Each structure stands twice: as structure tokens, then as C-alpha cells.
CSV table of C-alpha atoms in Angstrom, one decimal:
chain,number,residue,atom,x,y,z
K,1,MET,CA,-10.9,-20.9,21.9
K,2,SER,CA,-7.4,-22.2,21.4
K,3,SER,CA,-6.8,-25.9,21.0
K,4,GLU,CA,-4.0,-27.9,22.5
K,5,ASN,CA,-1.7,-30.5,21.2
K,6,SER,CA,0.8,-32.9,22.9
K,7,SER,CA,4.4,-32.7,22.0
K,8,ALA,CA,7.2,-34.9,23.4
K,9,ASP,CA,7.3,-33.7,27.0
K,10,ASP,CA,4.7,-31.0,27.4
K,11,VAL,CA,1.5,-29.7,25.9
K,12,GLN,CA,2.2,-27.1,23.3
K,13,ARG,CA,-0.4,-24.5,22.5
K,14,VAL,CA,-1.8,-24.4,18.9
K,15,TRP,CA,-2.9,-20.9,17.9
K,16,ASP,CA,-5.9,-20.6,15.6
K,17,VAL,CA,-4.1,-18.0,13.5
K,18,VAL,CA,-0.5,-16.7,13.6
K,19,VAL,CA,0.1,-13.5,11.7
K,20,VAL,CA,3.7,-12.6,10.7
K,21,GLY,CA,4.3,-8.8,10.5
K,22,ALA,CA,2.6,-6.0,12.3
K,23,GLY,CA,2.2,-3.4,9.6
K,24,PRO,CA,-1.2,-2.3,8.3
K,25,ALA,CA,-1.8,-5.7,6.5
K,26,GLY,CA,-0.8,-7.8,9.5
K,27,ALA,CA,-2.6,-5.7,12.1
K,28,SER,CA,-5.8,-5.8,10.0
K,29,ALA,CA,-5.5,-9.6,9.6
K,30,ALA,CA,-5.0,-10.0,13.3
K,31,TYR,CA,-7.9,-7.7,14.1
K,32,ALA,CA,-10.3,-9.6,11.7
K,33,ALA,CA,-9.3,-13.0,13.1
K,34,ALA,CA,-9.5,-11.9,16.7
K,35,VAL,CA,-12.9,-10.2,16.3
K,36,ALA,CA,-14.2,-13.6,15.1
K,37,GLY,CA,-13.2,-14.9,18.5
K,38,ARG,CA,-10.1,-16.9,17.5
K,39,SER,CA,-6.8,-17.2,19.3
K,40,VAL,CA,-4.4,-14.9,17.4
K,41,LEU,CA,-0.7,-14.3,17.8
K,42,LEU,CA,0.8,-11.3,16.0
K,43,LEU,CA,4.6,-11.5,15.4
K,44,GLU,CA,6.8,-8.5,14.6
K,45,LYS,CA,10.6,-8.5,14.2
K,46,ALA,CA,11.0,-4.8,15.2
K,47,GLU,CA,10.0,-3.0,18.4
K,48,LEU,CA,7.0,-0.8,18.0
K,49,PRO,CA,6.6,2.0,17.0
K,50,ARG,CA,9.0,1.9,14.1
K,51,TYR,CA,9.7,4.1,11.0
K,52,LYS,CA,8.6,3.0,7.5
K,53,THR,CA,9.5,4.7,4.2
K,54,CYS,CA,6.0,5.8,3.2
K,55,GLY,CA,4.3,9.0,2.1
K,56,GLY,CA,1.6,8.3,4.6
K,57,GLY,CA,-1.4,9.3,2.5
K,58,ILE,CA,-4.7,7.9,3.8
K,59,ILE,CA,-7.2,7.8,0.9
K,60,GLY,CA,-10.9,7.0,1.1
K,61,PRO,CA,-10.5,3.2,0.7
K,62,SER,CA,-8.0,3.1,3.5
K,63,ARG,CA,-10.2,5.1,5.8
K,64,ASP,CA,-13.2,2.8,5.0
K,65,SER,CA,-11.2,-0.3,5.9
K,66,LEU,CA,-10.2,0.8,9.4
K,67,PRO,CA,-11.6,-0.9,12.5
K,68,PRO,CA,-14.7,0.7,14.1
K,69,GLY,CA,-13.9,3.5,16.4
K,70,PHE,CA,-10.4,4.0,14.9
K,71,GLU,CA,-9.4,7.7,15.3
K,72,LEU,CA,-6.9,8.6,12.5
K,73,PRO,CA,-3.8,10.4,13.9
K,74,LEU,CA,-4.0,12.9,11.1
K,75,ARG,CA,-1.0,15.4,10.7
K,76,ASP,CA,-2.8,17.3,7.9
K,77,ARG,CA,-5.9,17.3,5.8
K,78,VAL,CA,-5.4,17.8,2.1
K,79,HIS,CA,-7.7,20.1,0.2
K,80,ALA,CA,-5.4,21.1,-2.7
K,81,VAL,CA,-3.0,19.4,-5.1
K,82,THR,CA,-0.2,21.2,-7.0
K,83,PHE,CA,0.8,19.2,-10.1
K,84,SER,CA,4.0,19.8,-12.0
K,85,ASN,CA,5.6,18.1,-15.0
K,86,ASN,CA,9.3,17.7,-14.1
K,87,GLY,CA,9.2,21.1,-12.3
K,88,ARG,CA,7.3,22.9,-15.1
K,89,PHE,CA,3.7,23.8,-16.0
K,90,THR,CA,2.8,24.0,-12.3
K,91,ARG,CA,-0.9,24.2,-11.5
K,92,THR,CA,-2.9,23.8,-8.3
K,93,ARG,CA,-6.4,22.3,-8.2
K,94,ARG,CA,-8.5,22.7,-5.1
K,95,SER,CA,-11.4,20.8,-3.5
K,96,LYS,CA,-14.1,22.0,-1.0
K,97,HIS,CA,-14.0,18.7,0.7
K,98,MET,CA,-11.0,16.9,2.1
K,99,LEU,CA,-9.2,14.8,-0.6
K,100,PHE,CA,-7.2,12.6,1.8
K,101,GLY,CA,-5.4,12.7,5.2
K,102,LEU,CA,-1.7,12.5,6.0
K,103,ILE,CA,-0.4,10.4,8.8
K,104,ASN,CA,3.0,9.4,10.2
K,105,ARG,CA,3.4,5.6,9.9
K,106,PRO,CA,4.8,4.8,13.3
K,107,GLU,CA,1.8,6.3,15.1
K,108,PHE,CA,-0.7,4.8,12.6
K,109,ASP,CA,0.8,1.3,12.7
K,110,GLN,CA,1.0,1.3,16.5
K,111,GLN,CA,-2.7,2.3,16.7
K,112,LEU,CA,-3.7,-0.5,14.3
K,113,VAL,CA,-1.8,-3.0,16.5
K,114,GLU,CA,-3.5,-1.7,19.6
K,115,HIS,CA,-6.9,-2.2,18.0
K,116,ALA,CA,-6.0,-5.8,17.2
K,117,GLN,CA,-4.8,-6.3,20.8
K,118,LYS,CA,-8.1,-4.9,22.1
K,119,ALA,CA,-9.9,-7.4,19.9
K,120,GLY,CA,-8.0,-10.2,21.6
K,121,ALA,CA,-4.8,-10.7,19.6
K,122,GLU,CA,-1.6,-11.3,21.4
K,123,LEU,CA,1.5,-9.4,20.3
K,124,ARG,CA,5.2,-10.5,20.3
K,125,THR,CA,7.8,-8.1,19.1
K,126,GLY,CA,11.5,-8.6,18.5
K,127,VAL,CA,11.0,-12.0,17.0
K,128,THR,CA,12.2,-13.0,13.5
K,129,VAL,CA,10.5,-15.8,11.6
K,130,GLN,CA,13.0,-18.0,9.8
K,131,ARG,CA,10.5,-20.2,8.0
K,132,VAL,CA,7.2,-22.0,8.1
K,133,GLU,CA,6.8,-25.8,7.7
K,134,GLN,CA,3.6,-27.6,6.6
K,135,HIS,CA,5.2,-31.1,6.6
K,136,GLY,CA,8.0,-32.8,8.6
K,137,SER,CA,8.9,-33.6,12.1
K,138,ALA,CA,8.0,-30.2,13.5
K,139,VAL,CA,4.4,-30.5,12.3
K,140,PRO,CA,2.2,-32.8,14.5
K,141,ASP,CA,-0.6,-33.3,12.0
K,142,ARG,CA,-2.0,-32.1,8.7
K,143,ARG,CA,-4.1,-29.4,10.3
K,144,THR,CA,-1.1,-27.6,11.7
K,145,VAL,CA,1.6,-25.2,10.5
K,146,ALA,CA,4.9,-24.8,12.3
K,147,VAL,CA,6.3,-21.3,12.5
K,148,VAL,CA,10.1,-21.6,13.2
K,149,LEU,CA,11.7,-18.6,14.9
K,150,GLN,CA,15.3,-17.5,14.8
K,151,GLY,CA,16.9,-19.2,17.8
K,152,GLY,CA,14.9,-22.4,17.1
K,153,GLU,CA,11.6,-21.9,19.0
K,154,THR,CA,8.7,-23.3,17.1
K,155,LEU,CA,5.1,-22.0,17.3
K,156,LEU,CA,2.1,-24.0,16.0
K,157,ALA,CA,-1.0,-22.7,14.2
K,158,ARG,CA,-4.0,-23.9,12.3
K,159,ALA,CA,-3.5,-21.1,9.8
K,160,VAL,CA,-0.7,-18.6,9.1
K,161,VAL,CA,-1.0,-15.1,7.5
K,162,GLY,CA,2.2,-13.7,5.9
K,163,ALA,CA,2.2,-9.9,6.2
K,164,ASP,CA,6.0,-9.5,6.5
K,165,GLY,CA,6.6,-6.9,3.9
K,166,SER,CA,8.0,-6.7,0.4
K,167,ALA,CA,11.0,-9.0,1.1
K,168,SER,CA,8.7,-11.6,2.7
K,169,ARG,CA,9.9,-15.0,3.9
K,170,ILE,CA,6.4,-16.2,3.9
K,171,GLY,CA,5.9,-14.9,0.4
K,172,ALA,CA,8.9,-17.0,-0.7
K,173,HIS,CA,7.3,-20.1,1.0
K,174,VAL,CA,4.0,-19.4,-0.9
K,175,GLY,CA,5.9,-18.8,-4.2
K,176,VAL,CA,4.9,-15.1,-4.8
K,177,LYS,CA,6.0,-14.0,-8.2
K,178,LEU,CA,6.7,-10.3,-8.9
K,179,ASP,CA,6.1,-8.4,-12.0
K,180,GLN,CA,7.3,-4.9,-11.2
K,181,VAL,CA,9.9,-3.6,-8.7
K,182,ASP,CA,10.3,0.1,-7.9
K,183,LEU,CA,12.7,2.1,-5.8
K,184,GLY,CA,11.2,4.8,-3.5
K,185,LEU,CA,13.6,7.3,-1.9
K,186,GLU,CA,12.3,9.7,0.8
K,187,ALA,CA,13.5,12.4,3.2
K,188,GLU,CA,11.7,13.7,6.3
K,189,ILE,CA,12.6,17.4,6.3
K,190,PRO,CA,11.9,19.5,9.4
K,191,VAL,CA,11.1,23.1,8.2
K,192,PRO,CA,10.5,26.5,9.9
K,193,GLU,CA,6.9,27.5,10.7
K,194,THR,CA,6.8,30.0,7.8
K,195,VAL,CA,7.6,27.2,5.3
K,196,ALA,CA,5.2,24.7,7.0
K,197,GLU,CA,2.4,27.3,6.7
K,198,ASP,CA,2.9,27.6,3.0
K,199,TRP,CA,2.4,23.8,2.5
K,200,LYS,CA,-0.5,23.4,5.0
K,201,GLY,CA,-3.4,21.5,3.4
K,202,ARG,CA,-1.7,21.1,0.1
K,203,VAL,CA,0.4,18.4,-1.5
K,204,LEU,CA,2.7,18.5,-4.6
K,205,ILE,CA,2.8,15.7,-7.2
K,206,ASP,CA,5.6,16.1,-9.8
K,207,TRP,CA,5.7,13.8,-12.9
K,208,GLY,CA,9.4,12.9,-13.0
K,209,PRO,CA,12.1,12.7,-15.7
K,210,ILE,CA,12.5,8.9,-15.6
K,211,PRO,CA,9.8,6.9,-17.4
K,212,GLY,CA,7.1,6.0,-14.8
K,213,SER,CA,8.6,8.2,-12.1
K,214,TYR,CA,7.0,10.8,-9.9
K,215,GLY,CA,7.8,12.9,-6.8
K,216,TRP,CA,5.7,14.1,-3.9
K,217,VAL,CA,5.6,16.6,-1.0
K,218,PHE,CA,3.3,15.7,1.9
K,219,PRO,CA,3.1,18.2,4.8
K,220,LYS,CA,3.0,16.8,8.3
K,221,GLY,CA,2.9,19.9,10.6
K,222,ASP,CA,6.5,21.0,11.1
K,223,THR,CA,7.9,18.3,8.8
K,224,LEU,CA,7.6,17.8,5.0
K,225,THR,CA,7.8,14.2,3.7
K,226,VAL,CA,9.5,14.6,0.3
K,227,GLY,CA,10.0,11.5,-1.9
K,228,VAL,CA,10.4,10.1,-5.4
K,229,ILE,CA,9.8,6.7,-7.0
K,230,SER,CA,10.9,5.0,-10.2
K,231,ALA,CA,11.6,1.6,-11.6
K,232,ARG,CA,14.4,-0.3,-9.9
K,233,GLY,CA,17.7,-0.3,-11.8
K,234,GLU,CA,17.7,3.5,-12.1
K,235,GLY,CA,19.2,4.0,-8.6
K,236,ALA,CA,21.7,6.8,-9.5
K,237,ALA,CA,19.1,8.7,-11.7
K,238,THR,CA,16.4,8.3,-8.9
K,239,LYS,CA,18.8,9.7,-6.3
K,240,ARG,CA,19.6,12.6,-8.6
K,241,TYR,CA,15.9,13.2,-9.2
K,242,LEU,CA,15.3,13.5,-5.5
K,243,GLU,CA,18.2,15.9,-5.0
K,244,GLU,CA,17.1,18.1,-7.9
K,245,PHE,CA,13.5,18.0,-6.7
K,246,ILE,CA,14.4,19.1,-3.2
K,247,GLY,CA,16.7,21.8,-4.6
K,248,ARG,CA,14.0,23.1,-6.9
K,249,LEU,CA,11.5,23.3,-4.0
K,250,GLY,CA,14.0,25.6,-2.1
K,251,LEU,CA,14.4,22.9,0.6
K,252,ALA,CA,18.1,22.0,0.1
K,253,GLY,CA,19.1,24.2,3.0
K,254,PHE,CA,17.2,22.1,5.6
K,255,GLU,CA,18.7,19.0,7.1
K,256,PRO,CA,16.5,15.9,6.8
K,257,SER,CA,15.8,14.1,10.1
K,258,ILE,CA,15.5,10.8,8.2
K,259,SER,CA,16.6,9.7,4.7
K,260,SER,CA,15.5,6.3,3.6
K,261,GLY,CA,14.9,4.0,0.7
K,262,HIS,CA,12.5,1.1,0.0
K,263,LEU,CA,11.7,-1.3,-2.8
K,264,THR,CA,8.0,-1.8,-3.6
K,265,ARG,CA,7.1,-5.0,-5.3
K,266,CYS,CA,4.0,-5.7,-7.5
K,267,ARG,CA,2.7,-9.2,-8.0
K,268,ALA,CA,2.4,-10.9,-11.4
K,269,ASP,CA,-1.1,-11.7,-12.4
K,270,ASP,CA,-0.7,-15.5,-11.9
K,271,SER,CA,1.1,-15.2,-8.6
K,272,PRO,CA,-0.3,-17.4,-5.8
K,273,LEU,CA,-1.8,-15.9,-2.7
K,274,SER,CA,-1.7,-19.1,-0.6
K,275,ARG,CA,0.0,-22.5,-0.1
K,276,GLY,CA,-1.8,-25.0,2.1
K,277,ARG,CA,-2.8,-23.3,5.3
K,278,VAL,CA,-0.6,-20.2,4.7
K,279,LEU,CA,-2.0,-17.0,3.1
K,280,VAL,CA,-0.2,-13.8,2.1
K,281,CYS,CA,-1.5,-10.3,2.0
K,282,GLY,CA,-0.3,-6.7,1.6
K,283,ASP,CA,3.3,-6.1,0.4
K,284,ALA,CA,4.1,-9.8,1.1
K,285,ALA,CA,1.7,-10.7,-1.6
K,286,GLY,CA,2.9,-7.9,-4.0
K,287,LEU,CA,-0.5,-6.1,-3.6
K,288,LEU,CA,-0.3,-2.5,-4.4
K,289,GLU,CA,-1.5,0.0,-7.1
K,290,PRO,CA,1.0,-0.3,-9.9
K,291,TRP,CA,0.8,3.3,-11.2
K,292,THR,CA,0.9,5.3,-7.9
K,293,ARG,CA,2.4,2.4,-5.9
K,294,GLU,CA,-0.1,3.2,-3.2
K,295,GLY,CA,0.0,0.3,-0.8
K,296,ILE,CA,-1.7,1.2,2.5
K,297,SER,CA,-5.3,0.7,1.2
K,298,PHE,CA,-4.2,-2.5,-0.4
K,299,ALA,CA,-2.6,-3.7,2.8
K,300,LEU,CA,-5.7,-2.8,5.0
K,301,ARG,CA,-8.1,-4.4,2.6
K,302,SER,CA,-6.2,-7.6,1.8
K,303,GLY,CA,-5.2,-7.9,5.5
K,304,ARG,CA,-8.8,-7.9,6.5
K,305,LEU,CA,-9.7,-10.5,3.9
K,306,ALA,CA,-6.7,-12.7,4.9
K,307,GLY,CA,-7.8,-12.5,8.5
K,308,GLU,CA,-11.4,-13.5,7.7
K,309,TRP,CA,-10.3,-16.4,5.5
K,310,ALA,CA,-7.5,-17.6,7.9
K,311,VAL,CA,-10.3,-18.2,10.4
K,312,ARG,CA,-12.1,-20.4,7.8
K,313,ILE,CA,-8.8,-22.2,7.0
K,314,ALA,CA,-8.2,-22.7,10.8
K,315,GLU,CA,-11.6,-24.5,10.9
K,316,ALA,CA,-11.0,-26.6,7.8
K,317,HIS,CA,-10.6,-30.4,8.7
K,318,ASP,CA,-8.9,-31.6,5.5
K,319,ALA,CA,-6.8,-30.5,2.5
K,320,VAL,CA,-9.9,-30.2,0.2
K,321,ASP,CA,-11.7,-27.8,2.5
K,322,THR,CA,-8.4,-25.9,3.1
K,323,ARG,CA,-7.9,-25.6,-0.6
K,324,ARG,CA,-11.5,-24.4,-1.1
K,325,GLN,CA,-11.2,-21.6,1.4
K,326,ALA,CA,-7.8,-20.5,0.0
K,327,LEU,CA,-9.3,-20.3,-3.5
K,328,ASN,CA,-12.2,-18.2,-2.1
K,329,TYR,CA,-9.6,-15.9,-0.5
K,330,ALA,CA,-7.8,-15.5,-3.8
K,331,PHE,CA,-11.1,-14.9,-5.6
K,332,ALA,CA,-12.1,-12.2,-3.1
K,333,VAL,CA,-8.7,-10.4,-3.6
K,334,LYS,CA,-8.7,-10.6,-7.4
K,335,ALA,CA,-12.3,-9.5,-7.7
K,336,GLY,CA,-11.6,-6.2,-6.0
K,337,LEU,CA,-8.0,-5.3,-5.6
K,338,GLY,CA,-7.0,-7.4,-8.7
K,339,VAL,CA,-9.3,-5.4,-11.0
K,340,GLU,CA,-7.9,-2.1,-9.6
K,341,MET,CA,-4.3,-3.4,-10.2
K,342,SER,CA,-5.0,-4.4,-13.8
K,343,VAL,CA,-6.3,-0.8,-14.6
K,344,GLY,CA,-3.4,0.7,-12.7
K,345,LYS,CA,-1.0,-1.4,-14.8
K,346,ARG,CA,-2.5,-0.1,-18.0
K,347,LEU,CA,-2.3,3.5,-16.7
K,348,LEU,CA,1.3,3.0,-15.8
K,349,THR,CA,2.1,1.8,-19.3
K,350,VAL,CA,0.5,4.9,-20.8
K,351,PHE,CA,2.1,7.2,-18.1
K,352,GLU,CA,5.6,5.8,-18.7
K,353,ARG,CA,5.4,7.0,-22.3
K,354,ARG,CA,3.2,10.1,-22.0
K,355,PRO,CA,3.4,11.9,-18.7
K,356,GLY,CA,2.5,15.2,-20.5
K,357,LEU,CA,-1.0,13.8,-21.3
K,358,PHE,CA,-1.6,12.9,-17.7
K,359,HIS,CA,-0.5,16.4,-16.6
K,360,ALA,CA,-2.7,18.1,-19.2
K,361,ALA,CA,-5.7,15.9,-18.2
K,362,LEU,CA,-5.5,16.4,-14.5
K,363,THR,CA,-4.8,20.2,-14.7
K,364,GLY,CA,-7.0,21.1,-17.6
K,365,PHE,CA,-9.8,18.5,-18.1
K,366,ARG,CA,-12.4,18.6,-15.3
K,367,PRO,CA,-13.7,15.0,-15.6
K,368,ALA,CA,-10.1,13.8,-15.0
K,369,TRP,CA,-9.7,16.0,-11.9
K,370,ASN,CA,-13.2,14.9,-10.7
K,371,ALA,CA,-12.2,11.2,-11.1
K,372,PHE,CA,-9.0,11.9,-9.1
K,373,LYS,CA,-11.0,13.6,-6.3
K,374,GLU,CA,-13.6,10.7,-6.2
K,375,ILE,CA,-10.9,8.0,-6.0
K,376,THR,CA,-8.9,9.7,-3.2
K,377,GLN,CA,-12.1,10.5,-1.3
K,378,GLY,CA,-13.2,6.8,-1.6
K,379,ARG,CA,-16.4,7.4,-3.6
K,380,THR,CA,-15.2,5.2,-6.5
K,381,SER,CA,-12.1,3.3,-7.6
K,382,LEU,CA,-10.0,3.0,-10.8
K,383,GLY,CA,-11.7,-0.3,-11.6
K,384,GLU,CA,-15.2,1.1,-11.1
K,385,ILE,CA,-14.6,4.2,-13.3
K,386,VAL,CA,-13.4,2.0,-16.2
K,387,ARG,CA,-16.3,-0.5,-15.6
K,388,VAL,CA,-19.1,2.1,-15.3
K,389,HIS,CA,-17.9,4.8,-17.8
K,390,PRO,CA,-17.4,3.5,-21.3
K,391,MET,CA,-15.9,6.9,-22.1
K,392,ALA,CA,-13.1,6.2,-19.6
K,393,GLN,CA,-12.5,2.8,-21.2
K,394,ARG,CA,-12.3,4.3,-24.6
K,395,ALA,CA,-10.1,7.1,-23.4
K,396,LEU,CA,-7.6,4.7,-21.9
K,397,THR,CA,-7.5,2.7,-25.1
K,398,ALA,CA,-7.1,5.9,-27.2
K,399,LEU,CA,-4.4,7.2,-24.9
K,400,ASP,CA,-2.5,3.9,-25.5
K,401,ARG,CA,-2.5,4.5,-29.2
K,402,ARG,CA,-2.0,8.3,-29.4
K,403,PRO,CA,1.1,9.5,-31.3
K,404,LEU,CA,3.9,11.2,-29.4
K,405,ALA,CA,3.5,14.4,-31.5
K,406,VAL,CA,0.1,15.0,-29.9
K,407,GLU,CA,1.6,14.6,-26.4
K,408,ALA,CA,4.2,17.3,-27.1
K,409,ALA,CA,1.5,19.7,-28.1
K,410,ASP,CA,-0.5,18.8,-25.0
K,411,GLY,CA,2.6,19.5,-22.8
K,412,GLU,CA,3.0,22.9,-24.4
K,413,ALA,CA,-0.7,23.6,-23.8
K,414,GLY,CA,-0.2,22.8,-20.2
K,415,GLU,CA,2.2,25.7,-19.8
K,416,ALA,CA,-0.8,28.1,-19.9
K,417,GLY,CA,-2.2,26.7,-16.7
K,418,GLU,CA,-0.4,28.4,-13.9
K,419,ALA,CA,-3.4,29.6,-12.0
K,420,GLY,CA,-5.4,27.5,-9.6
K,421,SER,CA,-8.9,26.3,-10.3
């Protein structure tokens, strides 16, 4: 169903939708647009499969957003979480049912792209997009966007989806504004079978020494993914936290196969999600959960929405209709993901000041643990919990105001909880 358009000497193809970036957001957008029967071109600057700095946790909302028939390439199934507060007050909580799954990003991303291709999307790798143009000599008419590649080649589309990650060129075109930037550092550590066995089915979450920071251990068979995250600007302290964390876990003697870093960027509330016929989603739009910085579920969900609305924008005949569809896309994102982000932002504010309270709640207060389980399993969301349970709303407000002396007492109380439950 592609349309065609005459240029100077030949007839240049006009794609219905061009998607820039083949991560979870881009692959989801390409799948959604291709399933609707449109001509879709998916562009990726790297060759696939490629490594990404990411814990690789697949929570319920991620699982529920995958294409039909998608078989998750799980490396482990998590039934237990060990919590610690900067290495102290360690306690393990267990669940009869799986909490979430763990994947390696290269395999997962590759599989998502393959599903988009099966749905009809075309893939081009090894291409870098320099810019998009919606006016000027490269653009034949007002219904078309020019995607200019490095080297000068120009592709034409009726709609463009920017899913080109947190340093997005398409995001810059749209004018995405960022509110929160964090630095994640991660090591992939191959371990002997005896060590791997000890971690099987269990993850560790450690509330860190820098305000708003935390660390994690995610087991993936014979490799442990060990990482930490904290606000940008604390580079040396974040690096030190990771080194101390690895040492404390008894893993300093094992050589990492990969050590990497990555900036996560969170959008400001008034940040645009579109400009003309160009939409952004996933990291390119600054969509992620501000407290945990979980981004895969936000990428999958916003990518699918972007693909669906890109189809409508591709069909729009004038600027008014284009604008209407773009506003509908923004509304759909804000009504779901936006609500979760605003609750996450409030939780991060409290967590930055009082990590001891969070630790005490998750390890010693059953409703808090139940909420954690239900969110990771996909039975509810942060936004839903606060909306449906007035008690949760009141608790969040009360936590915001609680004096620090109370937190210190809570931290000491947490020391008693060494046993699992």
C-alpha cells in the first residue's frame, strides 16, 4: 500500500511510516504500523544483534505488550527478591508465582525486530539518520517528511516515529525537554556454576548511598548482570558504589565480560511528543519510570501507541487532521504512562530522602510487598494503586512529610529482619 511520488529524474518511493531506531520502542512501533497493512521502513544505525546497558527485567506490563506469539527468551524466572539498605539489613521475600523474567537485550531486541519483519516491515541496518525535514526543497509536499541519512541519501515518509534512544536526534527535532538525567553503570560478570546456582531465581536490590541511587543483581544463567544507577553529576561516587557493591557481594575476583555505562533521561511534564508528522516514543521521548528508571515496558507500550497513531498521521490529508491525531497520541501516552510517571516522580522524591522507610516497608509491611508483587506481575500499576487505594495516596502524602528521626528508627527496626518470609 505504498504510494509513489515523482522527483527530478525518477520516481521515489514514499513510505507510509519510517521508524528510526530498532530497540523495543522502534520494533513495537514498526510492528503496530505493519500489522495495520502499511508500508514500514525500520532504520537502525548498529548491526543486529547489539548489546545495550540494561538490567533486562521483563515485568508484567512488558510481557502484556509483546506481539501475539512472542516467545520470551528468558534466562531466568524470578521468584525471590533480596533487599538490602546499602549492604545492611538484608532480607529476602519470596513469591509462589513468578515475579518477572530476565532476558538478554541482544536476543530480545532481535526477536522483536523479527516479529516486525514478519508483519511486513522492512529493516535497514548500518544507517545513521542525520536529520528529518518537514519543509524545504527535500520535501515534495506538505504530507511528506524527508529523512536525511548520513551520506546524503533522503528517504520520504508520510509519518516518522523517532525511537532512536536517549540521545535522540528525532527527539531534538521534536523539542523533547528532559527533567531528570541518571547515570547507570553495569557489569556482565561470568561466574562459576556454584555461584550461579546460589543466585538462580533470585534478584538483589540494594538501596544505595547516594540519594536516589540503587543497585541490582540479575542472574542470567552463567552470568550475573550487576549494576547501579544514580543522578548524573555523581560519576565518581556512582563508580565507587558499583565497585564497593561488587566487592561486598564477593564478586570482585571475577572478570566482567562487558562493563558499560548509559544515561537515562526522563521527560519534563510539558515536553512535546510530536511535531508535525513526527512522533517520538520510548527513550527518545524521555518515557521511563522515574523512580526505578524501568524503561522496557514504557518503550514497548509507547512504541505500540506511536505505531498506531503514525498510521493515522500517514492517512491525514492536512495539517489540522495531522495535529488532531498527534494530540490524540499525546493524550493516550499521558493518560496511561504519564500517570505512572507522575506517581514514580513522587516516590523518587520520598526515596531520595528516606530510603530506610522504603526498605522497612518492603521487608516488613505485607501490603507494600504485595503491591510490589502485583506491579511486577502486571496485575496493577503504580498509578492504579494510588488511584484505587485512598490509603496508598494518604501514605504517600504522609511519607512526604514524615520527620527524618522516624526514618532512623525505621532503619534500625529493619535490622531485625534477616530471615526470609
